[in-house]
PDB file of C-alpha atoms in Angstrom:
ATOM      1  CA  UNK A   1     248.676  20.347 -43.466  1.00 93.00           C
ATOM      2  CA  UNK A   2     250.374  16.621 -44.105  1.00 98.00           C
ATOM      3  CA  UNK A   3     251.602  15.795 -40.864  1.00 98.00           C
ATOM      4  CA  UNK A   4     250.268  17.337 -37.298  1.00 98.00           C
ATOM      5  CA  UNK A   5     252.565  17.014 -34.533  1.00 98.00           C
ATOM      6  CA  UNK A   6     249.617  15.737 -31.790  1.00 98.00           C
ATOM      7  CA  UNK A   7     250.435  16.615 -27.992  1.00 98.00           C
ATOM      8  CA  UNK A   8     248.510  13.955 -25.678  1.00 98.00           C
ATOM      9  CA  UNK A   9     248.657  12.505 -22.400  1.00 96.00           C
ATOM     10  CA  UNK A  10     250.472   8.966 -21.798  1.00 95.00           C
ATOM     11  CA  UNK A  11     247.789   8.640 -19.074  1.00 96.00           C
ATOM     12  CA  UNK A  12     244.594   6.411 -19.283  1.00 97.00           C
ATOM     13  CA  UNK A  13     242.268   8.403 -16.901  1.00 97.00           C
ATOM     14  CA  UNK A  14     239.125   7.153 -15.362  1.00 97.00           C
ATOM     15  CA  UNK A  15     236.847   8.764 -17.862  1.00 98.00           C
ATOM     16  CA  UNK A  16     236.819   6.911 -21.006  1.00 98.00           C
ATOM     17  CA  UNK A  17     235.407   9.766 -22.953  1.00 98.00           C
ATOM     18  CA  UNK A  18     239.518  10.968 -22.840  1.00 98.00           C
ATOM     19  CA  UNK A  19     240.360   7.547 -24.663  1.00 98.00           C
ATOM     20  CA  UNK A  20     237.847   7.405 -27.164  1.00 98.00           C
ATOM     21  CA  UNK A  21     238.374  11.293 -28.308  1.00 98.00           C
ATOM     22  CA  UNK A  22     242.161  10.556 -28.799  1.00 98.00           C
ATOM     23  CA  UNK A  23     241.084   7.577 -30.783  1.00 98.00           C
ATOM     24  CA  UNK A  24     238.693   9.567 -32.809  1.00 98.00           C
ATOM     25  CA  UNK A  25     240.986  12.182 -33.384  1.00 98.00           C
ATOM     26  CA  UNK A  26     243.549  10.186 -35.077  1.00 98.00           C
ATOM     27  CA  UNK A  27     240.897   8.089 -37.114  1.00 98.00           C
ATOM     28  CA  UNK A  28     239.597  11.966 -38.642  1.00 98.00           C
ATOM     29  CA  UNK A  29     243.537  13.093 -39.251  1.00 98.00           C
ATOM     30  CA  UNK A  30     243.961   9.477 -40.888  1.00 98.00           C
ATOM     31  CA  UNK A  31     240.390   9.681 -43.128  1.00 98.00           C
ATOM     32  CA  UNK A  32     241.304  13.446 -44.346  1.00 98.00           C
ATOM     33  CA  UNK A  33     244.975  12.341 -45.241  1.00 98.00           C
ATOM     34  CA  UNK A  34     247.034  14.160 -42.051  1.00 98.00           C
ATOM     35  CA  UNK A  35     249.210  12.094 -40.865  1.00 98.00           C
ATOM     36  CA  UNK A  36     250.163  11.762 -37.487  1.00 98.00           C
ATOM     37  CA  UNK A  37     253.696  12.780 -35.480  1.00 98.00           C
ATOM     38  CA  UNK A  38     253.553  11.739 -32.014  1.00 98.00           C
ATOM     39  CA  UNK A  39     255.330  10.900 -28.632  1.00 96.00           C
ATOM     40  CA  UNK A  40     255.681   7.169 -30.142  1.00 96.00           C
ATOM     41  CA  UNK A  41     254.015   5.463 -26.954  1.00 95.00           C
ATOM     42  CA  UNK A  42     252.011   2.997 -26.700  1.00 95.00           C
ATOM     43  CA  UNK A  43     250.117   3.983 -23.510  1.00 95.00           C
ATOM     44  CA  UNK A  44     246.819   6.209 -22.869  1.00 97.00           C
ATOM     45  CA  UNK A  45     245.846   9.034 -24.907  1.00 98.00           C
ATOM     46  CA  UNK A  46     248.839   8.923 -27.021  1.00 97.00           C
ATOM     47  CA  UNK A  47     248.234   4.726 -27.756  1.00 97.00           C
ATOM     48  CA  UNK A  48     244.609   5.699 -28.260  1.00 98.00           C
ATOM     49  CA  UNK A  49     245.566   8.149 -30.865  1.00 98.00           C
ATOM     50  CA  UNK A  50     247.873   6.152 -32.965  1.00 98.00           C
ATOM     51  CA  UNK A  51     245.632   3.029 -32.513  1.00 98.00           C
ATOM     52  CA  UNK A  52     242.895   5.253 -34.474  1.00 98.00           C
ATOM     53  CA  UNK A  53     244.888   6.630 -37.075  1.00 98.00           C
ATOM     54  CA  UNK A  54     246.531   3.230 -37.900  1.00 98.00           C
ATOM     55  CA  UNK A  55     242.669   1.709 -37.841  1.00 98.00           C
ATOM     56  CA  UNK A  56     242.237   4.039 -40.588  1.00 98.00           C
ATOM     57  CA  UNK A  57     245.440   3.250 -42.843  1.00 98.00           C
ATOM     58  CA  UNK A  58     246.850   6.718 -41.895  1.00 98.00           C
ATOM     59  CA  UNK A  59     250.675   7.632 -41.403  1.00 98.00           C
ATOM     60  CA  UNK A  60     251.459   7.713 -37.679  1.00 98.00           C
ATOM     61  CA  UNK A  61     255.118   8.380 -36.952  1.00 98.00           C
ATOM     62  CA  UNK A  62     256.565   8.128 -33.241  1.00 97.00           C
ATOM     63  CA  UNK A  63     259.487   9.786 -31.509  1.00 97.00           C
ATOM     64  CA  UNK A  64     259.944   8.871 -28.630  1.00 96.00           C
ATOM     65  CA  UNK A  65     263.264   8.738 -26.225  1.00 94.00           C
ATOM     66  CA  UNK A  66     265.541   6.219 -25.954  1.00 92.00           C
ATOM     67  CA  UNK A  67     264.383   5.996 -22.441  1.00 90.00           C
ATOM     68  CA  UNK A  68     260.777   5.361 -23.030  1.00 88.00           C
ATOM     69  CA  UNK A  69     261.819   2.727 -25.231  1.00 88.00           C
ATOM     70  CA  UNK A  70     263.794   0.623 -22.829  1.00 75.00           C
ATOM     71  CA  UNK A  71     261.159   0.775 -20.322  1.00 75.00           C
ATOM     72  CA  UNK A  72     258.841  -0.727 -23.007  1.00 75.00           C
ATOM     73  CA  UNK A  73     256.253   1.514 -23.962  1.00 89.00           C
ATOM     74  CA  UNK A  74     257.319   2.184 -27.090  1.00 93.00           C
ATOM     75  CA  UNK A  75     254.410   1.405 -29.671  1.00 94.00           C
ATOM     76  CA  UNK A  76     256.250  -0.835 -32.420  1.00 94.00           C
ATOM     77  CA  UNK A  77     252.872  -0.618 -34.858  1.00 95.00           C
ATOM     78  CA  UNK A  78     253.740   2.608 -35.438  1.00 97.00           C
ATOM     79  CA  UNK A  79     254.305   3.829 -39.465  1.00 97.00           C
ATOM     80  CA  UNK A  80     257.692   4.734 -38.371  1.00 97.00           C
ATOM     81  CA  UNK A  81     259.252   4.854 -34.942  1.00 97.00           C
ATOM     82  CA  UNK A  82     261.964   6.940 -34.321  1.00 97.00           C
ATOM     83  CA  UNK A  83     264.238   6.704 -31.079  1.00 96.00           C
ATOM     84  CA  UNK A  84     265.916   9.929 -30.326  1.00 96.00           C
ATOM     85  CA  UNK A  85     268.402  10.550 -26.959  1.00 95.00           C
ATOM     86  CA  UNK A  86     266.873  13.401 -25.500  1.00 94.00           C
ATOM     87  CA  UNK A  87     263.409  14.896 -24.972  1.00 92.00           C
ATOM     88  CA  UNK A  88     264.950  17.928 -26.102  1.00 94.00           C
ATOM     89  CA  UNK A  89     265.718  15.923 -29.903  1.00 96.00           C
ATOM     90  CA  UNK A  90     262.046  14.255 -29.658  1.00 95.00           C
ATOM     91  CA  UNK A  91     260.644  18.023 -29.879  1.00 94.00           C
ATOM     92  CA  UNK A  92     262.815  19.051 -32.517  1.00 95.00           C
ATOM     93  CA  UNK A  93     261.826  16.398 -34.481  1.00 96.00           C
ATOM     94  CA  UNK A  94     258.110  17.384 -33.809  1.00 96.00           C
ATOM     95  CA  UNK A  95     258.985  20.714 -35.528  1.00 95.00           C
ATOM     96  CA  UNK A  96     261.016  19.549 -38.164  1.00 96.00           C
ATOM     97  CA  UNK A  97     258.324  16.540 -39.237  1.00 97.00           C
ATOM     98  CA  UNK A  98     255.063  18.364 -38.642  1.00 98.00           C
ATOM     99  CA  UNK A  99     253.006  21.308 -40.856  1.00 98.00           C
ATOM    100  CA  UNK A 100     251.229  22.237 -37.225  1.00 98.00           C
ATOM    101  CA  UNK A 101     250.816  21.244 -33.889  1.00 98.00           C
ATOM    102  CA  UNK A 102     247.136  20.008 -32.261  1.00 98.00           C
ATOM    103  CA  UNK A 103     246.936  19.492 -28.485  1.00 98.00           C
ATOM    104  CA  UNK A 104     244.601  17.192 -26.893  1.00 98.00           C
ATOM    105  CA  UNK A 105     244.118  16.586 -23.326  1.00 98.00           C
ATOM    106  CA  UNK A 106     247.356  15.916 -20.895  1.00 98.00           C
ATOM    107  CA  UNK A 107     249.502  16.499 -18.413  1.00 97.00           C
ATOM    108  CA  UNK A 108     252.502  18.145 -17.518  1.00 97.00           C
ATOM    109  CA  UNK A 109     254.660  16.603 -21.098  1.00 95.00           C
ATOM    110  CA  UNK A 110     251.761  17.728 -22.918  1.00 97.00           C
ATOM    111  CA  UNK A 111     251.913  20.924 -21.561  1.00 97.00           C
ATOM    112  CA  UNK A 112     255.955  21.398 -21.964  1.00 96.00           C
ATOM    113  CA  UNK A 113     254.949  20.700 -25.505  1.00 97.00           C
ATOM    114  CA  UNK A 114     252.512  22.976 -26.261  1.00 98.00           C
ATOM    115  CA  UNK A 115     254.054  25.813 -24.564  1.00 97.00           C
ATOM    116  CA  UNK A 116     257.367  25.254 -26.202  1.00 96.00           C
ATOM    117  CA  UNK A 117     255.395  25.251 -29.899  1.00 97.00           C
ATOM    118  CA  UNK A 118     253.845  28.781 -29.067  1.00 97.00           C
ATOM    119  CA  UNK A 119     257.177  30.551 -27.716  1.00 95.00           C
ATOM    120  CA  UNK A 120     258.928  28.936 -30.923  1.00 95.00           C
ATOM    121  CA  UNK A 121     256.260  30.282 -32.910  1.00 95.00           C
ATOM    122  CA  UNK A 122     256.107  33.471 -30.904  1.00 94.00           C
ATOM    123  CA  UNK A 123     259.914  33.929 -31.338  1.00 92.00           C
ATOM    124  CA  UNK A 124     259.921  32.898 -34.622  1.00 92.00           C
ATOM    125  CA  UNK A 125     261.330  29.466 -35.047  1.00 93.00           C
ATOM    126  CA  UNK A 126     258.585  28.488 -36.725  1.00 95.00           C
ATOM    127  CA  UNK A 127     255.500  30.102 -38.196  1.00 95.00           C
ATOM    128  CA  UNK A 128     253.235  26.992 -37.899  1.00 97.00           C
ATOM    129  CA  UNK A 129     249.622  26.729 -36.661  1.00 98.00           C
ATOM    130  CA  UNK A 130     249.657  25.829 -32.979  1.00 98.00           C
ATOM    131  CA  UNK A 131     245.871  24.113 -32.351  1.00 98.00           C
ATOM    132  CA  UNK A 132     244.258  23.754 -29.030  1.00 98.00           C
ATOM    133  CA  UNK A 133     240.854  20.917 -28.819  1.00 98.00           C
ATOM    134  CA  UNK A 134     239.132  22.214 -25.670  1.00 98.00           C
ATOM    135  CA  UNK A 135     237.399  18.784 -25.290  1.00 98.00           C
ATOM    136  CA  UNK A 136     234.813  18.784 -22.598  1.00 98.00           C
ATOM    137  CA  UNK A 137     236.140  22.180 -21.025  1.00 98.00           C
ATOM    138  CA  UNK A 138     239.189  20.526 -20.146  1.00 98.00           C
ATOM    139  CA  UNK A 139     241.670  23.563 -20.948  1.00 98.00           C
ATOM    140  CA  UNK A 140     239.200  26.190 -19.653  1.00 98.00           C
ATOM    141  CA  UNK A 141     241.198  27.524 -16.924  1.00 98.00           C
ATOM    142  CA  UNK A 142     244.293  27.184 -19.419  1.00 98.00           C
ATOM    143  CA  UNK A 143     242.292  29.108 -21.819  1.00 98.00           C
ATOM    144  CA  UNK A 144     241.568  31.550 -18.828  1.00 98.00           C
ATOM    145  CA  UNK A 145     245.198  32.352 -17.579  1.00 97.00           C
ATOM    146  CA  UNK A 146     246.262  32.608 -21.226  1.00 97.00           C
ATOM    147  CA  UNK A 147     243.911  35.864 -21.790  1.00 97.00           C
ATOM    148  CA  UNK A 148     245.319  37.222 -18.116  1.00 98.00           C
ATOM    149  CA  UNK A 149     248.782  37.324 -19.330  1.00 97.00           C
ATOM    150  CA  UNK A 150     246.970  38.941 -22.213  1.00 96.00           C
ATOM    151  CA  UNK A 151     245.315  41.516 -20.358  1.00 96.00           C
ATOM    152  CA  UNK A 152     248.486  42.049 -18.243  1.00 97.00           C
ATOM    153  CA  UNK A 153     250.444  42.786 -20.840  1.00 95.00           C
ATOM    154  CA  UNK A 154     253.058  39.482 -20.568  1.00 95.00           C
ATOM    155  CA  UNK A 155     251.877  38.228 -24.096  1.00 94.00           C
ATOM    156  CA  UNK A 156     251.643  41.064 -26.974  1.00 91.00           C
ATOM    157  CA  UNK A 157     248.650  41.626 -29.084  1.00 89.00           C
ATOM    158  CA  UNK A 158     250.424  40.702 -32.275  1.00 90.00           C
ATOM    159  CA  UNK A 159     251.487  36.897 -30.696  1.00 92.00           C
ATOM    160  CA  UNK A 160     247.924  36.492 -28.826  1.00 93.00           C
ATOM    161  CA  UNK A 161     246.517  34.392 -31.451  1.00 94.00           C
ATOM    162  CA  UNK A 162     249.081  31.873 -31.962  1.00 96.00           C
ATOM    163  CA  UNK A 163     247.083  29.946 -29.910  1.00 98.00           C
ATOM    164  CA  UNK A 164     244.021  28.589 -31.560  1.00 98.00           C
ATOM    165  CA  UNK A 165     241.385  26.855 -29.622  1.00 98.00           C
ATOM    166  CA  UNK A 166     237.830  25.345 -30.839  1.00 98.00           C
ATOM    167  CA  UNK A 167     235.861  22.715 -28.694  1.00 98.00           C
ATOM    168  CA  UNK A 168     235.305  21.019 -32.059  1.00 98.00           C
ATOM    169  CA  UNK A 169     238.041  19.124 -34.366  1.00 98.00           C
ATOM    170  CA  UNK A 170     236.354  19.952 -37.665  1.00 98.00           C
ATOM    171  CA  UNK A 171     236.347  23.777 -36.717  1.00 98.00           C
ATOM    172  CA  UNK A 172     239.873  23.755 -34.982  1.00 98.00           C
ATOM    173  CA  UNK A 173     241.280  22.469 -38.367  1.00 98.00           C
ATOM    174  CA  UNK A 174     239.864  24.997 -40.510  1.00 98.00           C
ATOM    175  CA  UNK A 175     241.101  27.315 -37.990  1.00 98.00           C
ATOM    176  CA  UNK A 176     244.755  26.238 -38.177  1.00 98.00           C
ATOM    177  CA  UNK A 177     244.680  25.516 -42.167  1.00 97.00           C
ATOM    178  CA  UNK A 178     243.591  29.539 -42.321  1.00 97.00           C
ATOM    179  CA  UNK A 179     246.206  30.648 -40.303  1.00 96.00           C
ATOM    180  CA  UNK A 180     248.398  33.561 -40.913  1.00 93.00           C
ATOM    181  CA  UNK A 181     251.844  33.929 -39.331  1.00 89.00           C
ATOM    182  CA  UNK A 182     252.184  36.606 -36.680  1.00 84.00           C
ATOM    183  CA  UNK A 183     254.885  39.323 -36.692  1.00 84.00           C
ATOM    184  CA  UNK A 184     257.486  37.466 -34.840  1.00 83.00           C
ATOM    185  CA  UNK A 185     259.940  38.881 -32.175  1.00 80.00           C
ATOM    186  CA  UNK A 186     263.108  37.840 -33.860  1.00 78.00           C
ATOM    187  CA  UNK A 187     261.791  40.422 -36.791  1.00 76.00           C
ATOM    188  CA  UNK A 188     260.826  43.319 -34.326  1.00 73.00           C
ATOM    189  CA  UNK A 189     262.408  46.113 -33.985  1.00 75.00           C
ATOM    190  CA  UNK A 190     263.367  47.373 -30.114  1.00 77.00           C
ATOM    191  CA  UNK A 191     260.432  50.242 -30.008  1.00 73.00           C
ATOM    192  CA  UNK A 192     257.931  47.212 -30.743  1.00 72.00           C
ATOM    193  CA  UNK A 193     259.461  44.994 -28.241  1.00 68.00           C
TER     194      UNK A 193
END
């Protein structure tokens, strides 16, 4: 894995220990030679993370919407910083630039991303490994629902472990550097559908 695309929160919440794993995070991608393809802000988690990885001489490209950019949080230290139109184009270029995608804490953006990375991989658009950091429990009850649309029958055996979650970085990225690409639907036939 070269590049990850990292999902993170724009938010600085109250509990530092959010801002210092972000920064962490991109420090370890930077020190094992990952680089970094991001949401190109320069605010909360996703400033944390880039702020790390540069600390560490590591690549950290931004995309980030024209948008974002005239409202000023843009981060200009980035490696590269691209400005795309649409949130739509920023995502694309997360799956074009990136070997993988690794989700740290967030909100509702974060979310859209990582859910977008699994149906893509699910459908096949991509067969890349789609990493989960369950930091301090926060993705828990995420982790919870997930195996309930398992159990109902809403996500099919062969796609339920496109999703790889570890509480630990070092763990989750031997996880997603073993991965193995699923059957995807685009390749099923209709009786397997």
């Amino acid at each position: 894995m070269g590049k990850l695309a990292v999902f993170c929160g724009s938010a600085t919440p109250e509990d530092p220990r959010y801002m210092t794993l972000a920064r962490d995070v991109g420090g370890e991608l930077a020190r094992r030679g990952i680089g970094v393809v991001y949401g190109g802000g320069k605010l909360g988690l996703m400033g944390a993370l880039a702020e790390g990885a540069l600390a560490e001489g590591g690549e950290v490209i931004g995309v980030i919407p024209e948008a974002m950019v005239n409202r000023e949080v843009a981060n200009q230290n980035c490696t590269e910083l691209r400005v795309v139109s649409t949130m739509h184009q920023r995502k694309a270029q997360f799956t074009e630039l990136a070997d993988g995608f690794l989700t740290l804490p967030g909100g509702v953006g974060t979310m859209d991303e990582l859910w977008e990375a699994i149906s893509w991989a699910q459908l096949g658009y991509h067969s890349k490994p789609v990493g989960l950091l369950n930091a301090f429990d926060f993705y828990n009850g995420l982790l919870a629902f997930t195996r309930h649309m398992v159990d109902t029958g809403f996500i099919r055996p062969v796609h339920e472990r496109i999703l790889i979650a570890e509480h630990e970085l070092d763990l989750l990225l031997e996880r997603m550097e073993a991965y193995e690409p699923h059957q995807p639907i685009f390749r099923m036939k209709p009786g397997e559908l």
